[in-house]
């Protein structure tokens, strides 16, 4: 019988292999110029009127569909008398259509749990306008209404004159919020970046004179000219019947009439210029200097095998150059601040750019430009090294493998965005299965020489623009344009040394550890978690899920934090985690650690807060061991690096100087400091504070906070089994050092202000103000009380938006949030925040307070209860299938003793919620005994 069994096994194995070969996409093409195939799972078609559609079934999130209306027209399509009206037309789509007059559209969507912003939104750019809507699919009428809304947006926006006039104020407020130093310097740079093109003349937000005064006919003319089927696409991705949706689209959108004699849609090319343009723009409110070097080119057509192969090479190129730039961030006197980037991308529809960006210090702008150019020209001269290349290929392949692993758990909105790009730019959409096979085929074939040759295309001595944005203050050394031109020429002709890749040659984790054990296990069915107590006293909670195929989320916490640090050492404690994070781990400095982790999907980040020390992290299933190795090393072998410490200190000092320019930074720093009673531990950073940071003391504090694993609760949520994760727990967590004494946080006297406070800050040159109001007091810390408090905030968010934005046209948006806390005492803050015209501060502030008083004095209309409850229901429905949500809830169970049946209670509280509940909670907490109001005015308004 043994031979028969062997033959049977061989046959079965052969059949499995044959099936796998047949099921894998076959990559065939006669020429790289051929167009890549479209994923057969995507239904693509064109209606008789020219409108295109994309349909795909996708079950993440369940019972939802992502709908898009894409209009291939934006600001560059405007006539001279329409500057800003493309964006204005986008706004008007939410202010009255044939089937949803005035505010009925938003009211209807909110009544079914769709939130304005996250689920309902739109954007306008230079070249397109895109409307986005997430709609439920489990209620037929609601689902059908989603398509009715898209149809109305496409050709049935009513443009009621009264609504047009009201929306002028909202768009002006959006313009106002966007005003500032960043916007002002960008406008100057656009003249050279978009040299001699309409992109430089028509920005998206537009001309305020036109926004205020354009006639109704001029506004409607843009809609009539450009909102037409031949420039539109309908996209539907979600949990639905594809055939049914296709029939619906054909029936509903084919009737939109084809436009007779339509205006020609021209796609603009930015003119070539041989010289390198230098643009230096100064602004006294700019927060920090920054440099961007653009190398412009014509944009090559997308969609072909060739263009995909080129994009793969470009990805490798950018990845390697990015790593080189990042290394400078850890040097003792870094030429860069914050992050850097190097990437290829579009510039309009007909052009592309290769861009290199970095933030600079005020005394090192020229050095920043020189460093960016040096690294660009170094690649041009010498290319990249074989070790860099192999690392970049592994990282790239890993990213595609990750996407493939999540192919059936990818969010519908990701697919919808991909189809938007296909419609507008012909980006290939062959599907991740096909893409992975292409990448696996081409990555081994692509040579280092091929990628190095891209430097000739990207790093050129012509058609380039260097933009330098500079704070206008005495301590900043402003480079001259002619000096930057000479520097460019000098470096382009200078012979540079080759780059030396100092890559790690050994594993990160080489320690021999004595494994611990799991001394007790229990299952908590209400939360679906397994709780382990380890031999060293550490507690571990595990929730295996299938919400994502390749995601494991991690969080750990212990009480204590900075509250256990003396005032004398407090400043060093503020910097401790940042210093350790920049120093690497174990025997690897940060550069080596980044290179080691390049082909792995894993992060671990420690942090120390006022009352706790924590870890947050994640990994793929494949890299779970590395996740545990890093956790272990942060406990047992954290690293402090003198060069990294010096770099951090230099950048922090530069930040302090830069923040003194920015009106909004000054405002919010002041709000936070005053709100906490000007407590020493809430003081904004100063130069004097930075100088007192002690590197060794910071290391000691970090080590002290992470020296006792018995203090910690470790939480893991994601796609693992108990059998797969247990060996890592016993080896890497149960072996951690521990002590019997468990610490608790200490009350150091942090309290929010009491009584009534009004603070005005006059800073900034733009005609805009910010209003921040907060109410505080004692809080009854119960699970239900927190739910009701959130319900009240959600109702007020809707009411404030309706009045301040829709009725008064006084704001672009309103922030409303409640913040109940139980450490160090049980208290709450309730906060309202908005920006507006300085002349309307008093009026709009009083309007906001009147709404609060109205909610205190009487029950609200039933429609608000419906909106609040449906939003709760729909959010919970989606959240219950999200790893992040469960991680947070499990944290609350262990950190704040939330009830074990919190999900069941939440569902019941949503069902039982009444207007009486909200009214009572408002009466209880919306009291003005402890009320603070902070207002930012322009400096010339004193």
Short mmCIF file of N, CA, C and O in Angstrom, two decimals, residues 195 269-275 277 296 298 351 460 462-463:
data_model
loop_
_atom_site.label_atom_id
_atom_site.label_comp_id
_atom_site.label_asym_id
_atom_site.label_seq_id
_atom_site.Cartn_x
_atom_site.Cartn_y
_atom_site.Cartn_z
N UNK A 195 5.86 78.26 -14.52
CA UNK A 195 6.36 79.25 -15.48
C UNK A 195 5.46 79.40 -16.71
O UNK A 195 5.25 78.47 -17.47
N UNK A 269 0.34 72.24 -20.83
CA UNK A 269 1.74 71.87 -20.61
C UNK A 269 2.49 73.08 -20.09
O UNK A 269 2.35 74.19 -20.61
N UNK A 270 3.29 72.88 -19.06
CA UNK A 270 4.09 73.97 -18.50
C UNK A 270 5.31 74.17 -19.38
O UNK A 270 6.07 73.22 -19.63
N UNK A 271 5.53 75.38 -19.88
CA UNK A 271 6.63 75.60 -20.84
C UNK A 271 8.00 75.24 -20.28
O UNK A 271 8.27 75.41 -19.09
N UNK A 272 8.84 74.75 -21.16
CA UNK A 272 10.22 74.40 -20.84
C UNK A 272 11.05 75.67 -20.65
O UNK A 272 10.80 76.69 -21.29
N UNK A 273 12.04 75.63 -19.76
CA UNK A 273 13.00 76.73 -19.65
C UNK A 273 14.38 76.14 -19.44
O UNK A 273 14.57 75.22 -18.61
N UNK A 274 15.34 76.63 -20.18
CA UNK A 274 16.69 76.06 -20.13
C UNK A 274 17.38 76.38 -18.81
O UNK A 274 18.09 75.55 -18.24
N UNK A 275 17.18 77.61 -18.33
CA UNK A 275 17.86 78.03 -17.10
C UNK A 275 17.26 77.35 -15.87
O UNK A 275 16.09 76.94 -15.86
N UNK A 277 15.72 78.04 -12.49
CA UNK A 277 15.07 79.16 -11.82
C UNK A 277 15.28 79.04 -10.31
O UNK A 277 15.15 77.97 -9.73
N UNK A 296 11.92 69.33 -13.64
CA UNK A 296 10.68 69.14 -14.40
C UNK A 296 10.94 68.39 -15.71
O UNK A 296 12.02 68.45 -16.29
N UNK A 298 8.48 66.33 -19.20
CA UNK A 298 7.18 66.02 -19.77
C UNK A 298 6.68 64.72 -19.16
O UNK A 298 7.45 63.79 -18.93
N UNK A 351 2.91 67.31 -17.29
CA UNK A 351 4.29 67.40 -16.81
C UNK A 351 4.49 66.51 -15.59
O UNK A 351 3.55 66.15 -14.90
N UNK A 460 18.76 66.95 -13.56
CA UNK A 460 19.20 67.62 -14.79
C UNK A 460 19.69 69.03 -14.51
O UNK A 460 19.40 69.61 -13.46
N UNK A 462 18.90 71.61 -16.32
CA UNK A 462 18.00 72.53 -17.00
C UNK A 462 16.57 72.22 -16.59
O UNK A 462 16.28 71.19 -15.98
N UNK A 463 15.66 73.17 -16.89
CA UNK A 463 14.24 73.01 -16.58
C UNK A 463 14.01 72.64 -15.12
O UNK A 463 13.16 71.82 -14.79
#
